[in-house]
Amino acid sequence: MPGDPKGCRQHAKRCAELAQIARTQEDRDKFSALQMNWLSLALELDHMGALIKAMQELEAEDQSIQAAE
């Protein structure tokens, strides 16, 4: 599957760290927004991974049924 939710969460964690040490409020806000974007992407990738897995299971089940006929 393209994309790695774990990697996205690591990027989000780094953005949170950068937000804490940023010198200006504007930079803190930008890093916080980036953190939320990375977390959102991680969640989307989790959902897509679950969808792909479910589709593969259905396809395998369909193939088993066709083979039995």
mmCIF file of N, CA, C and O in Angstrom:
data_model
loop_
_atom_site.group_PDB
_atom_site.id
_atom_site.type_symbol
_atom_site.label_atom_id
_atom_site.label_comp_id
_atom_site.label_asym_id
_atom_site.label_seq_id
_atom_site.Cartn_x
_atom_site.Cartn_y
_atom_site.Cartn_z
ATOM 1 N N MET A 1 0.849 -1.170 0.000
ATOM 2 C CA MET A 1 0.000 0.000 0.000
ATOM 3 C C MET A 1 0.896 1.235 0.000
ATOM 4 O O MET A 1 1.831 1.320 0.785
ATOM 5 N N PRO A 2 0.591 2.186 -0.865
ATOM 6 C CA PRO A 2 1.388 3.407 -0.864
ATOM 7 C C PRO A 2 1.131 4.205 0.409
ATOM 8 O O PRO A 2 0.018 4.255 0.910
ATOM 9 N N GLY A 3 2.164 4.794 0.930
ATOM 10 C CA GLY A 3 2.021 5.581 2.147
ATOM 11 C C GLY A 3 2.108 4.713 3.383
ATOM 12 O O GLY A 3 1.742 3.547 3.367
ATOM 13 N N ASP A 4 2.614 5.292 4.434
ATOM 14 C CA ASP A 4 2.815 4.560 5.680
ATOM 15 C C ASP A 4 2.239 5.380 6.830
ATOM 16 O O ASP A 4 2.783 6.440 7.162
ATOM 17 N N PRO A 5 1.148 4.923 7.440
ATOM 18 C CA PRO A 5 0.562 5.674 8.547
ATOM 19 C C PRO A 5 1.555 5.902 9.696
ATOM 20 O O PRO A 5 1.557 6.965 10.303
ATOM 21 N N LYS A 6 2.385 4.920 9.948
ATOM 22 C CA LYS A 6 3.370 5.065 11.027
ATOM 23 C C LYS A 6 4.339 6.204 10.713
ATOM 24 O O LYS A 6 4.657 7.018 11.586
ATOM 25 N N GLY A 7 4.782 6.278 9.470
ATOM 26 C CA GLY A 7 5.671 7.360 9.065
ATOM 27 C C GLY A 7 4.992 8.713 9.180
ATOM 28 O O GLY A 7 5.609 9.703 9.602
ATOM 29 N N CYS A 8 3.716 8.766 8.820
ATOM 30 C CA CYS A 8 2.961 10.015 8.944
ATOM 31 C C CYS A 8 2.873 10.452 10.402
ATOM 32 O O CYS A 8 3.010 11.643 10.709
ATOM 33 N N ARG A 9 2.669 9.499 11.287
ATOM 34 C CA ARG A 9 2.587 9.832 12.716
ATOM 35 C C ARG A 9 3.940 10.305 13.247
ATOM 36 O O ARG A 9 3.999 11.168 14.129
ATOM 37 N N GLN A 10 5.021 9.759 12.712
ATOM 38 C CA GLN A 10 6.351 10.224 13.108
ATOM 39 C C GLN A 10 6.567 11.669 12.651
ATOM 40 O O GLN A 10 7.114 12.480 13.399
ATOM 41 N N HIS A 11 6.127 11.976 11.436
ATOM 42 C CA HIS A 11 6.223 13.353 10.950
ATOM 43 C C HIS A 11 5.379 14.289 11.823
ATOM 44 O O HIS A 11 5.804 15.404 12.148
ATOM 45 N N ALA A 12 4.204 13.830 12.204
ATOM 46 C CA ALA A 12 3.329 14.638 13.062
ATOM 47 C C ALA A 12 4.000 14.908 14.404
ATOM 48 O O ALA A 12 3.943 16.034 14.918
ATOM 49 N N LYS A 13 4.631 13.891 14.954
ATOM 50 C CA LYS A 13 5.327 14.054 16.233
ATOM 51 C C LYS A 13 6.443 15.084 16.107
ATOM 52 O O LYS A 13 6.610 15.939 16.980
ATOM 53 N N ARG A 14 7.182 15.019 15.007
ATOM 54 C CA ARG A 14 8.267 15.981 14.799
ATOM 55 C C ARG A 14 7.717 17.397 14.647
ATOM 56 O O ARG A 14 8.290 18.352 15.180
ATOM 57 N N CYS A 15 6.598 17.545 13.954
ATOM 58 C CA CYS A 15 5.979 18.863 13.815
ATOM 59 C C CYS A 15 5.549 19.406 15.178
ATOM 60 O O CYS A 15 5.691 20.605 15.448
ATOM 61 N N ALA A 16 5.037 18.541 16.035
ATOM 62 C CA ALA A 16 4.646 18.961 17.383
ATOM 63 C C ALA A 16 5.870 19.438 18.162
ATOM 64 O O ALA A 16 5.802 20.450 18.878
ATOM 65 N N GLU A 17 6.965 18.720 18.015
ATOM 66 C CA GLU A 17 8.204 19.126 18.689
ATOM 67 C C GLU A 17 8.677 20.482 18.172
ATOM 68 O O GLU A 17 9.081 21.349 18.961
ATOM 69 N N LEU A 18 8.610 20.669 16.860
ATOM 70 C CA LEU A 18 9.034 21.937 16.266
ATOM 71 C C LEU A 18 8.111 23.078 16.678
ATOM 72 O O LEU A 18 8.574 24.212 16.878
ATOM 73 N N ALA A 19 6.828 22.783 16.824
ATOM 74 C CA ALA A 19 5.881 23.808 17.268
ATOM 75 C C ALA A 19 6.227 24.290 18.674
ATOM 76 O O ALA A 19 6.106 25.482 18.974
ATOM 77 N N GLN A 20 6.687 23.372 19.508
ATOM 78 C CA GLN A 20 7.018 23.747 20.886
ATOM 79 C C GLN A 20 8.239 24.660 20.971
ATOM 80 O O GLN A 20 8.328 25.489 21.874
ATOM 81 N N ILE A 21 9.159 24.513 20.036
ATOM 82 C CA ILE A 21 10.383 25.319 20.108
ATOM 83 C C ILE A 21 10.395 26.477 19.114
ATOM 84 O O ILE A 21 11.362 27.242 19.070
ATOM 85 N N ALA A 22 9.333 26.612 18.341
ATOM 86 C CA ALA A 22 9.261 27.700 17.362
ATOM 87 C C ALA A 22 9.322 29.045 18.081
ATOM 88 O O ALA A 22 8.796 29.207 19.183
ATOM 89 N N ARG A 23 9.936 30.005 17.423
ATOM 90 C CA ARG A 23 10.148 31.315 18.050
ATOM 91 C C ARG A 23 8.927 32.226 17.958
ATOM 92 O O ARG A 23 8.728 33.073 18.821
ATOM 93 N N THR A 24 8.142 32.056 16.931
ATOM 94 C CA THR A 24 6.990 32.958 16.771
ATOM 95 C C THR A 24 5.689 32.168 16.826
ATOM 96 O O THR A 24 5.656 30.968 16.545
ATOM 97 N N GLN A 25 4.631 32.861 17.159
ATOM 98 C CA GLN A 25 3.306 32.236 17.184
ATOM 99 C C GLN A 25 2.916 31.760 15.792
ATOM 100 O O GLN A 25 2.319 30.700 15.634
ATOM 101 N N GLU A 26 3.292 32.541 14.785
ATOM 102 C CA GLU A 26 2.983 32.162 13.405
ATOM 103 C C GLU A 26 3.633 30.822 13.062
ATOM 104 O O GLU A 26 2.988 29.934 12.476
ATOM 105 N N ASP A 27 4.897 30.650 13.440
ATOM 106 C CA ASP A 27 5.582 29.378 13.177
ATOM 107 C C ASP A 27 4.971 28.244 13.989
ATOM 108 O O ASP A 27 4.803 27.125 13.493
ATOM 109 N N ARG A 28 4.605 28.514 15.240
ATOM 110 C CA ARG A 28 3.951 27.479 16.062
ATOM 111 C C ARG A 28 2.648 27.039 15.414
ATOM 112 O O ARG A 28 2.347 25.851 15.350
ATOM 113 N N ASP A 29 1.892 28.017 14.930
ATOM 114 C CA ASP A 29 0.613 27.702 14.276
ATOM 115 C C ASP A 29 0.827 26.873 13.011
ATOM 116 O O ASP A 29 0.075 25.932 12.745
ATOM 117 N N LYS A 30 1.851 27.222 12.248
ATOM 118 C CA LYS A 30 2.128 26.477 11.014
ATOM 119 C C LYS A 30 2.536 25.040 11.316
ATOM 120 O O LYS A 30 2.053 24.104 10.658
ATOM 121 N N PHE A 31 3.406 24.863 12.302
ATOM 122 C CA PHE A 31 3.817 23.498 12.647
ATOM 123 C C PHE A 31 2.656 22.699 13.234
ATOM 124 O O PHE A 31 2.522 21.501 12.965
ATOM 125 N N SER A 32 1.808 23.360 14.003
ATOM 126 C CA SER A 32 0.627 22.672 14.549
ATOM 127 C C SER A 32 -0.323 22.251 13.424
ATOM 128 O O SER A 32 -0.891 21.150 13.468
ATOM 129 N N ALA A 33 -0.484 23.111 12.429
ATOM 130 C CA ALA A 33 -1.335 22.768 11.289
ATOM 131 C C ALA A 33 -0.735 21.602 10.511
ATOM 132 O O ALA A 33 -1.459 20.685 10.090
ATOM 133 N N LEU A 34 0.576 21.625 10.334
ATOM 134 C CA LEU A 34 1.239 20.504 9.650
ATOM 135 C C LEU A 34 1.064 19.209 10.441
ATOM 136 O O LEU A 34 0.830 18.153 9.864
ATOM 137 N N GLN A 35 1.162 19.310 11.751
ATOM 138 C CA GLN A 35 0.963 18.129 12.595
ATOM 139 C C GLN A 35 -0.422 17.538 12.352
ATOM 140 O O GLN A 35 -0.569 16.326 12.166
ATOM 141 N N MET A 36 -1.438 18.399 12.340
ATOM 142 C CA MET A 36 -2.800 17.914 12.133
ATOM 143 C C MET A 36 -2.964 17.312 10.740
ATOM 144 O O MET A 36 -3.666 16.304 10.581
ATOM 145 N N ASN A 37 -2.324 17.899 9.746
ATOM 146 C CA ASN A 37 -2.385 17.339 8.394
ATOM 147 C C ASN A 37 -1.759 15.955 8.339
ATOM 148 O O ASN A 37 -2.299 15.044 7.697
ATOM 149 N N TRP A 38 -0.604 15.793 8.988
ATOM 150 C CA TRP A 38 0.043 14.477 9.012
ATOM 151 C C TRP A 38 -0.835 13.442 9.725
ATOM 152 O O TRP A 38 -0.949 12.297 9.279
ATOM 153 N N LEU A 39 -1.461 13.854 10.830
ATOM 154 C CA LEU A 39 -2.330 12.919 11.555
ATOM 155 C C LEU A 39 -3.561 12.564 10.723
ATOM 156 O O LEU A 39 -4.000 11.405 10.731
ATOM 157 N N SER A 40 -4.097 13.526 10.018
ATOM 158 C CA SER A 40 -5.244 13.263 9.144
ATOM 159 C C SER A 40 -4.866 12.290 8.032
ATOM 160 O O SER A 40 -5.625 11.360 7.724
ATOM 161 N N LEU A 41 -3.703 12.499 7.449
ATOM 162 C CA LEU A 41 -3.234 11.597 6.399
ATOM 163 C C LEU A 41 -3.040 10.183 6.945
ATOM 164 O O LEU A 41 -3.416 9.203 6.297
ATOM 165 N N ALA A 42 -2.479 10.073 8.147
ATOM 166 C CA ALA A 42 -2.293 8.756 8.763
ATOM 167 C C ALA A 42 -3.628 8.048 8.937
ATOM 168 O O ALA A 42 -3.754 6.850 8.641
ATOM 169 N N LEU A 43 -4.627 8.786 9.375
ATOM 170 C CA LEU A 43 -5.956 8.198 9.564
ATOM 171 C C LEU A 43 -6.556 7.751 8.232
ATOM 172 O O LEU A 43 -7.123 6.656 8.128
ATOM 173 N N GLU A 44 -6.405 8.579 7.213
ATOM 174 C CA GLU A 44 -6.902 8.204 5.888
ATOM 175 C C GLU A 44 -6.202 6.944 5.373
ATOM 176 O O GLU A 44 -6.850 6.056 4.796
ATOM 177 N N LEU A 45 -4.897 6.858 5.584
ATOM 178 C CA LEU A 45 -4.164 5.671 5.141
ATOM 179 C C LEU A 45 -4.600 4.433 5.919
ATOM 180 O O LEU A 45 -4.689 3.346 5.351
ATOM 181 N N ASP A 46 -4.869 4.599 7.219
ATOM 182 C CA ASP A 46 -5.403 3.475 8.009
ATOM 183 C C ASP A 46 -6.720 2.985 7.413
ATOM 184 O O ASP A 46 -6.929 1.784 7.238
ATOM 185 N N HIS A 47 -7.604 3.928 7.108
ATOM 186 C CA HIS A 47 -8.911 3.560 6.549
ATOM 187 C C HIS A 47 -8.767 2.901 5.176
ATOM 188 O O HIS A 47 -9.454 1.916 4.882
ATOM 189 N N MET A 48 -7.896 3.448 4.359
ATOM 190 C CA MET A 48 -7.697 2.877 3.021
ATOM 191 C C MET A 48 -7.097 1.467 3.127
ATOM 192 O O MET A 48 -7.460 0.579 2.364
ATOM 193 N N GLY A 49 -6.183 1.286 4.058
ATOM 194 C CA GLY A 49 -5.605 -0.041 4.265
ATOM 195 C C GLY A 49 -6.663 -1.052 4.668
ATOM 196 O O GLY A 49 -6.674 -2.188 4.171
ATOM 197 N N ALA A 50 -7.573 -0.638 5.559
ATOM 198 C CA ALA A 50 -8.656 -1.533 5.980
ATOM 199 C C ALA A 50 -9.589 -1.836 4.803
ATOM 200 O O ALA A 50 -10.033 -2.984 4.636
ATOM 201 N N LEU A 51 -9.859 -0.844 3.985
ATOM 202 C CA LEU A 51 -10.712 -1.045 2.818
ATOM 203 C C LEU A 51 -10.069 -1.998 1.815
ATOM 204 O O LEU A 51 -10.717 -2.914 1.301
ATOM 205 N N ILE A 52 -8.792 -1.800 1.565
ATOM 206 C CA ILE A 52 -8.073 -2.685 0.632
ATOM 207 C C ILE A 52 -8.078 -4.118 1.155
ATOM 208 O O ILE A 52 -8.332 -5.059 0.393
ATOM 209 N N LYS A 53 -7.855 -4.274 2.453
ATOM 210 C CA LYS A 53 -7.856 -5.620 3.044
ATOM 211 C C LYS A 53 -9.231 -6.276 2.895
ATOM 212 O O LYS A 53 -9.332 -7.446 2.522
ATOM 213 N N ALA A 54 -10.285 -5.528 3.160
ATOM 214 C CA ALA A 54 -11.643 -6.069 3.043
ATOM 215 C C ALA A 54 -11.950 -6.454 1.601
ATOM 216 O O ALA A 54 -12.546 -7.509 1.351
ATOM 217 N N MET A 55 -11.525 -5.620 0.663
ATOM 218 C CA MET A 55 -11.762 -5.930 -0.745
ATOM 219 C C MET A 55 -10.999 -7.190 -1.165
ATOM 220 O O MET A 55 -11.523 -8.018 -1.911
ATOM 221 N N GLN A 56 -9.783 -7.338 -0.678
ATOM 222 C CA GLN A 56 -9.005 -8.531 -1.004
ATOM 223 C C GLN A 56 -9.651 -9.786 -0.426
ATOM 224 O O GLN A 56 -9.678 -10.833 -1.068
ATOM 225 N N GLU A 57 -10.186 -9.669 0.786
ATOM 226 C CA GLU A 57 -10.858 -10.813 1.405
ATOM 227 C C GLU A 57 -12.114 -11.186 0.619
ATOM 228 O O GLU A 57 -12.391 -12.372 0.419
ATOM 229 N N LEU A 58 -12.863 -10.184 0.189
ATOM 230 C CA LEU A 58 -14.058 -10.462 -0.613
ATOM 231 C C LEU A 58 -13.696 -11.106 -1.949
ATOM 232 O O LEU A 58 -14.370 -12.022 -2.406
ATOM 233 N N GLU A 59 -12.628 -10.617 -2.547
ATOM 234 C CA GLU A 59 -12.186 -11.184 -3.820
ATOM 235 C C GLU A 59 -11.756 -12.639 -3.643
ATOM 236 O O GLU A 59 -12.100 -13.502 -4.459
ATOM 237 N N ALA A 60 -11.036 -12.924 -2.574
ATOM 238 C CA ALA A 60 -10.598 -14.292 -2.312
ATOM 239 C C ALA A 60 -11.806 -15.200 -2.049
ATOM 240 O O ALA A 60 -11.853 -16.338 -2.525
ATOM 241 N N GLU A 61 -12.785 -14.683 -1.318
ATOM 242 C CA GLU A 61 -13.997 -15.449 -1.048
ATOM 243 C C GLU A 61 -14.766 -15.720 -2.338
ATOM 244 O O GLU A 61 -15.250 -16.827 -2.565
ATOM 245 N N ASP A 62 -14.842 -14.724 -3.197
ATOM 246 C CA ASP A 62 -15.521 -14.875 -4.481
ATOM 247 C C ASP A 62 -14.820 -15.930 -5.338
ATOM 248 O O ASP A 62 -15.483 -16.753 -5.985
ATOM 249 N N GLN A 63 -13.518 -15.914 -5.334
ATOM 250 C CA GLN A 63 -12.755 -16.911 -6.110
ATOM 251 C C GLN A 63 -12.978 -18.315 -5.565
ATOM 252 O O GLN A 63 -13.073 -19.273 -6.323
ATOM 253 N N SER A 64 -13.084 -18.435 -4.240
ATOM 254 C CA SER A 64 -13.345 -19.748 -3.634
ATOM 255 C C SER A 64 -14.724 -20.262 -4.034
ATOM 256 O O SER A 64 -14.900 -21.450 -4.312
ATOM 257 N N ILE A 65 -15.695 -19.366 -4.034
ATOM 258 C CA ILE A 65 -17.052 -19.763 -4.418
ATOM 259 C C ILE A 65 -17.074 -20.198 -5.882
ATOM 260 O O ILE A 65 -17.693 -21.213 -6.222
ATOM 261 N N GLN A 66 -16.416 -19.459 -6.745
ATOM 262 C CA GLN A 66 -16.388 -19.788 -8.170
ATOM 263 C C GLN A 66 -15.684 -21.123 -8.399
ATOM 264 O O GLN A 66 -16.093 -21.907 -9.262
ATOM 265 N N ALA A 67 -14.640 -21.394 -7.634
ATOM 266 C CA ALA A 67 -13.910 -22.645 -7.778
ATOM 267 C C ALA A 67 -14.761 -23.843 -7.342
ATOM 268 O O ALA A 67 -14.646 -24.937 -7.881
ATOM 269 N N ALA A 68 -15.638 -23.612 -6.371
ATOM 270 C CA ALA A 68 -16.473 -24.685 -5.858
ATOM 271 C C ALA A 68 -17.642 -25.006 -6.782
ATOM 272 O O ALA A 68 -18.240 -26.070 -6.686
ATOM 273 N N GLU A 69 -17.956 -24.090 -7.670
ATOM 274 C CA GLU A 69 -19.125 -24.312 -8.554
ATOM 275 C C GLU A 69 -18.818 -25.259 -9.651
ATOM 276 O O GLU A 69 -18.064 -25.732 -10.194
#
